[in-house]
């Protein structure tokens, strides 16, 4: 069950959930993905920016599969991107945009 952990000044709601490893992968469609370049349950951080063109959701995960996750919903892209930037600036690591690499791997798997 998600637990409410706060409301941002913009009105976005932050929730914390325990992530089941079966659903821990990045969601499909309209998704951008970043990783802080660190491995392990204590150091790894992942961020997803997901959109259906009406709602923008920022997901952040600590600790890889099965880690703790937060989610923020926005009605505009600029606010969502500002939270992604803030999350990267306040978390250690060398952040990498994995969006294109994930897209290419997905396309490769579909053609083989």
XYZ file of N, CA, C and O in Angstrom:
448
model
N 0.842 -1.182 0.000
C 0.000 0.000 0.000
C 0.886 1.242 0.000
O 1.752 1.367 0.847
N 0.699 2.190 -0.947
C 1.497 3.418 -0.964
C 1.272 4.234 0.291
O 0.190 4.257 0.848
N 2.310 4.921 0.706
C 2.220 5.805 1.866
C 2.495 7.230 1.411
O 3.477 7.479 0.731
N 1.623 8.154 1.766
C 1.821 9.555 1.434
C 3.005 10.080 2.220
O 3.076 9.923 3.434
N 3.985 10.687 1.517
C 5.137 11.234 2.230
C 5.245 12.741 2.084
O 6.092 13.354 2.700
N 4.373 13.356 1.295
C 4.422 14.811 1.215
C 3.727 15.368 0.000
O 3.379 14.657 -0.929
N 3.523 16.681 0.044
C 2.955 17.413 -1.081
C 3.910 18.548 -1.404
O 4.299 19.313 -0.520
N 4.338 18.645 -2.652
C 5.235 19.712 -3.076
C 4.484 21.029 -3.163
O 3.260 21.041 -3.305
N 5.197 22.159 -3.118
C 4.539 23.461 -3.254
C 3.703 23.570 -4.526
O 2.706 24.279 -4.568
N 4.090 22.851 -5.583
C 3.339 22.892 -6.843
C 2.010 22.152 -6.748
O 1.196 22.226 -7.650
N 1.821 21.405 -5.659
C 0.612 20.613 -5.509
C 0.801 19.157 -5.872
O -0.103 18.344 -5.701
N 1.985 18.788 -6.389
C 2.250 17.390 -6.728
C 2.312 16.573 -5.450
O 2.775 17.038 -4.419
N 1.827 15.366 -5.522
C 1.789 14.487 -4.360
C 2.929 13.486 -4.447
O 3.157 12.886 -5.491
N 3.662 13.319 -3.348
C 4.740 12.335 -3.290
C 4.251 11.140 -2.494
O 3.691 11.297 -1.416
N 4.451 9.953 -3.046
C 4.086 8.740 -2.336
C 5.288 7.820 -2.302
O 6.157 7.875 -3.161
N 5.354 6.984 -1.303
C 6.411 5.998 -1.182
C 5.779 4.627 -1.277
O 4.768 4.365 -0.634
N 6.370 3.765 -2.111
C 5.833 2.421 -2.256
C 6.974 1.420 -2.227
O 8.088 1.715 -2.640
N 6.691 0.236 -1.730
C 7.638 -0.866 -1.851
C 7.413 -1.442 -3.237
O 6.282 -1.727 -3.621
N 8.473 -1.613 -3.999
C 8.340 -2.034 -5.386
C 8.535 -3.533 -5.501
O 9.533 -4.077 -5.047
N 7.580 -4.198 -6.100
C 7.676 -5.620 -6.395
C 8.633 -5.773 -7.573
O 8.485 -5.090 -8.579
N 9.602 -6.668 -7.488
C 10.603 -6.800 -8.550
C 9.989 -7.168 -9.894
O 10.562 -6.907 -10.933
N 8.786 -7.767 -9.920
C 8.145 -8.102 -11.190
C 7.662 -6.860 -11.912
O 7.480 -6.878 -13.107
N 7.418 -5.747 -11.186
C 6.914 -4.527 -11.818
C 7.909 -3.392 -11.717
O 7.575 -2.250 -11.952
N 9.148 -3.708 -11.377
C 10.129 -2.662 -11.109
C 10.748 -2.057 -12.356
O 11.405 -1.046 -12.277
N 10.543 -2.648 -13.515
C 11.121 -2.089 -14.728
C 10.478 -0.779 -15.126
O 9.418 -0.421 -14.651
N 11.141 -0.048 -15.991
C 10.602 1.226 -16.456
C 9.311 0.998 -17.218
O 9.169 0.052 -17.964
N 8.334 1.853 -17.010
C 7.073 1.716 -17.726
C 7.244 1.990 -19.213
O 8.191 2.646 -19.625
N 6.337 1.515 -20.005
C 6.439 1.691 -21.449
C 5.850 2.998 -21.941
O 5.142 3.683 -21.239
N 6.184 3.325 -23.196
C 5.595 4.463 -23.888
C 5.798 5.822 -23.256
O 5.462 6.034 -22.120
N 6.336 6.779 -24.019
C 6.484 8.132 -23.526
C 7.365 8.247 -22.298
O 7.119 9.070 -21.437
N 8.404 7.435 -22.223
C 9.225 7.360 -21.019
C 10.657 7.791 -21.285
O 11.257 7.390 -22.267
N 11.196 8.608 -20.387
C 12.628 8.912 -20.364
C 13.191 8.299 -19.087
O 12.513 8.281 -18.067
N 14.436 7.824 -19.157
C 15.034 7.091 -18.044
C 16.441 7.580 -17.756
O 17.229 7.774 -18.683
N 16.761 7.761 -16.470
C 18.104 8.125 -16.025
C 18.545 7.175 -14.931
O 17.739 6.655 -14.177
N 19.872 6.975 -14.845
C 20.477 6.117 -13.826
C 21.717 6.827 -13.319
O 22.444 7.456 -14.093
N 21.987 6.736 -12.022
C 23.124 7.466 -11.444
C 24.467 6.762 -11.622
O 25.482 7.237 -11.133
N 24.507 5.652 -12.335
C 25.767 4.980 -12.625
C 26.313 4.136 -11.488
O 27.399 3.577 -11.605
N 25.561 4.016 -10.408
C 26.023 3.232 -9.252
C 25.257 1.923 -9.160
O 24.081 1.853 -9.488
N 25.957 0.900 -8.707
C 25.349 -0.418 -8.506
C 25.139 -0.650 -7.025
O 25.817 -0.068 -6.195
N 24.229 -1.520 -6.694
C 24.035 -1.933 -5.311
C 22.813 -1.305 -4.666
O 22.351 -0.242 -5.054
N 22.306 -1.990 -3.678
C 21.066 -1.593 -3.021
C 21.159 -0.257 -2.295
O 20.173 0.439 -2.150
N 22.323 0.132 -1.839
C 22.461 1.378 -1.088
C 22.765 2.577 -1.985
O 22.433 3.700 -1.636
N 23.377 2.362 -3.144
C 23.865 3.480 -3.960
C 23.053 3.743 -5.226
O 23.014 4.872 -5.696
N 22.425 2.724 -5.771
C 21.744 2.886 -7.064
C 20.528 3.799 -6.948
O 19.756 3.730 -6.006
N 20.362 4.660 -7.968
C 19.197 5.533 -8.092
C 18.735 5.479 -9.545
O 19.557 5.496 -10.466
N 17.431 5.432 -9.755
C 16.835 5.462 -11.089
C 15.730 6.507 -11.090
O 15.033 6.673 -10.092
N 15.574 7.196 -12.220
C 14.498 8.174 -12.378
C 13.834 7.936 -13.723
O 14.505 7.714 -14.729
N 12.496 7.971 -13.731
C 11.724 7.873 -14.959
C 10.817 9.087 -15.068
O 10.230 9.530 -14.080
N 10.687 9.613 -16.266
C 9.719 10.658 -16.570
C 8.759 10.051 -17.586
O 9.154 9.712 -18.704
N 7.517 9.875 -17.196
C 6.522 9.186 -18.004
C 5.396 10.154 -18.335
O 4.944 10.893 -17.462
N 4.943 10.129 -19.582
C 3.843 11.008 -19.960
C 2.863 10.315 -20.877
O 3.246 9.528 -21.739
N 1.590 10.652 -20.678
C 0.554 10.228 -21.615
C -0.008 11.455 -22.336
O -1.099 11.419 -22.872
N 0.744 12.553 -22.323
C 0.403 13.850 -22.917
C -0.590 14.654 -22.089
O -0.835 15.807 -22.386
N -1.187 14.075 -21.084
C -2.075 14.799 -20.178
C -1.489 14.886 -18.779
O -1.656 15.875 -18.089
N -0.820 13.827 -18.363
C -0.229 13.738 -17.033
C 1.249 13.419 -17.167
O 1.634 12.597 -18.002
N 2.058 14.093 -16.385
C 3.497 13.827 -16.342
C 3.794 13.222 -14.984
O 3.470 13.804 -13.960
N 4.418 12.052 -14.949
C 4.756 11.379 -13.700
C 6.268 11.223 -13.617
O 6.900 10.714 -14.533
N 6.827 11.656 -12.504
C 8.242 11.456 -12.209
C 8.321 10.355 -11.167
O 7.706 10.449 -10.112
N 9.080 9.294 -11.488
C 9.299 8.200 -10.543
C 10.772 8.171 -10.191
O 11.619 8.244 -11.077
N 11.065 8.051 -8.940
C 12.437 7.895 -8.485
C 12.543 6.658 -7.633
O 11.660 6.389 -6.814
N 13.609 5.876 -7.850
C 13.761 4.644 -7.079
C 15.146 4.580 -6.459
O 16.145 4.861 -7.111
N 15.193 4.182 -5.225
C 16.417 3.988 -4.462
C 16.657 2.500 -4.293
O 15.782 1.781 -3.826
N 17.821 2.019 -4.751
C 18.208 0.654 -4.436
C 17.927 -0.411 -5.465
O 18.017 -1.586 -5.157
N 17.578 -0.084 -6.675
C 17.366 -1.111 -7.696
C 16.072 -1.877 -7.484
O 15.187 -1.450 -6.748
N 15.951 -3.038 -8.151
C 14.739 -3.853 -8.035
C 14.404 -4.105 -6.576
O 15.264 -4.469 -5.787
N 13.155 -3.909 -6.242
C 12.716 -4.124 -4.873
C 12.995 -2.944 -3.958
O 12.703 -2.994 -2.780
N 13.559 -1.867 -4.510
C 13.882 -0.699 -3.704
C 12.667 0.167 -3.410
O 11.564 -0.100 -3.856
N 12.906 1.221 -2.669
C 11.830 2.143 -2.319
C 11.654 3.161 -3.443
O 12.613 3.635 -4.033
N 10.413 3.508 -3.728
C 10.115 4.378 -4.851
C 9.230 5.544 -4.415
O 8.392 5.402 -3.539
N 9.475 6.699 -5.056
C 8.599 7.856 -4.889
C 8.033 8.211 -6.255
O 8.651 7.929 -7.280
N 6.864 8.831 -6.260
C 6.212 9.199 -7.500
C 5.564 10.564 -7.331
O 4.930 10.828 -6.314
N 5.761 11.434 -8.331
C 5.182 12.773 -8.332
C 4.411 12.966 -9.625
O 4.936 12.688 -10.699
N 3.190 13.452 -9.552
C 2.365 13.693 -10.730
C 2.227 15.190 -11.001
O 2.056 15.974 -10.062
N 2.272 15.562 -12.283
C 2.177 16.955 -12.706
C 1.267 17.062 -13.913
O 1.128 16.118 -14.679
N 0.720 18.246 -14.108
C -0.103 18.490 -15.293
C 0.684 19.183 -16.396
O 0.160 19.389 -17.478
N 1.967 19.540 -16.120
C 2.779 20.180 -17.161
C 4.203 19.635 -17.148
O 4.728 19.240 -16.110
N 4.798 19.610 -18.331
C 6.134 19.043 -18.511
C 7.212 19.832 -17.765
O 8.127 19.245 -17.182
N 7.123 21.157 -17.767
C 8.159 21.979 -17.136
C 8.308 21.661 -15.648
O 9.422 21.540 -15.139
N 7.194 21.521 -14.951
C 7.248 21.196 -13.520
C 7.851 19.813 -13.291
O 8.652 19.614 -12.374
N 7.466 18.861 -14.126
C 7.998 17.507 -14.003
C 9.504 17.496 -14.257
O 10.265 16.882 -13.504
N 9.958 18.202 -15.289
C 11.390 18.256 -15.609
C 12.176 18.935 -14.492
O 13.311 18.546 -14.204
N 11.588 19.939 -13.859
C 12.262 20.616 -12.747
C 12.496 19.646 -11.587
O 13.558 19.674 -10.948
N 11.549 18.761 -11.327
C 11.724 17.775 -10.251
C 12.773 16.742 -10.636
O 13.593 16.345 -9.807
N 12.795 16.315 -11.901
C 13.838 15.384 -12.361
C 15.208 16.016 -12.118
O 16.110 15.380 -11.560
N 15.377 17.268 -12.527
C 16.659 17.964 -12.333
C 17.025 18.051 -10.853
O 18.171 17.811 -10.473
N 16.054 18.391 -10.015
C 16.303 18.499 -8.578
C 16.710 17.147 -7.990
O 17.623 17.068 -7.166
N 16.048 16.076 -8.431
C 16.386 14.737 -7.932
C 17.823 14.368 -8.311
O 18.550 13.803 -7.500
N 18.230 14.698 -9.542
C 19.590 14.373 -9.974
C 20.620 15.211 -9.220
O 21.671 14.702 -8.846
N 20.324 16.472 -8.993
C 21.271 17.351 -8.295
C 21.450 16.975 -6.836
O 22.513 17.232 -6.261
N 20.436 16.371 -6.230
C 20.519 16.040 -4.804
C 20.898 14.588 -4.542
O 20.904 14.155 -3.398
N 21.216 13.836 -5.587
C 21.633 12.440 -5.441
C 23.031 12.262 -6.020
O 23.338 12.785 -7.085
N 23.841 11.514 -5.326
C 25.221 11.271 -5.757
C 25.251 10.433 -7.029
O 24.316 9.706 -7.340
N 26.355 10.545 -7.742
C 26.565 9.715 -8.915
C 26.752 10.541 -10.165
O 26.594 11.756 -10.168
N 27.096 9.842 -11.232
C 27.233 10.450 -12.546
C 26.009 10.042 -13.340
O 25.924 8.923 -13.843
N 25.029 10.923 -13.413
C 23.755 10.595 -14.032
C 23.901 10.400 -15.536
O 24.571 11.157 -16.205
N 23.241 9.342 -16.028
C 23.260 8.990 -17.445
C 21.823 8.911 -17.956
O 20.978 8.285 -17.318
N 21.570 9.509 -19.102
C 20.272 9.394 -19.756
C 20.282 8.085 -20.548
O 21.038 7.941 -21.510
N 19.483 7.122 -20.132
C 19.447 5.795 -20.764
C 18.316 5.655 -21.771
O 18.131 4.581 -22.347
N 17.580 6.722 -22.014
C 16.384 6.660 -22.855
C 16.660 6.038 -24.218
O 15.982 5.091 -24.620
N 17.654 6.549 -24.927
C 17.932 6.062 -26.275
C 18.453 4.628 -26.256
O 18.075 3.802 -27.102
N 19.307 4.299 -25.297
C 19.840 2.933 -25.202
C 18.714 1.926 -24.941
O 18.691 0.849 -25.533
N 17.774 2.279 -24.104
C 16.643 1.390 -23.820
C 15.766 1.248 -25.050
O 15.325 0.157 -25.388
N 15.535 2.334 -25.750
C 14.730 2.309 -26.973
C 15.386 1.410 -28.030
O 14.719 0.602 -28.677
N 16.699 1.555 -28.206
C 17.414 0.731 -29.189
C 17.363 -0.742 -28.817
O 17.156 -1.600 -29.687
N 17.545 -1.062 -27.546
C 17.495 -2.458 -27.104
C 16.101 -3.041 -27.311
O 15.949 -4.177 -27.750
N 15.088 -2.264 -27.025
C 13.714 -2.715 -27.237
C 13.456 -2.997 -28.712
O 12.869 -4.021 -29.071
N 13.915 -2.112 -29.586
C 13.764 -2.324 -31.032
C 14.538 -3.547 -31.505
O 14.063 -4.314 -32.335
N 15.742 -3.741 -30.971
C 16.565 -4.894 -31.342
C 15.857 -6.195 -30.974
O 15.822 -7.143 -31.742
N 15.272 -6.227 -29.781
C 14.585 -7.443 -29.321
C 13.349 -7.737 -30.166
O 13.018 -8.901 -30.383
N 12.678 -6.696 -30.618
C 11.475 -6.897 -31.445
C 11.820 -7.456 -32.814
O 11.009 -8.157 -33.426
N 13.005 -7.139 -33.336
C 13.385 -7.593 -34.668
C 14.098 -8.941 -34.661
O 14.373 -9.490 -35.712
N 14.410 -9.488 -33.500
C 15.092 -10.794 -33.419
C 14.232 -11.838 -32.813
O 13.426 -11.789 -32.085
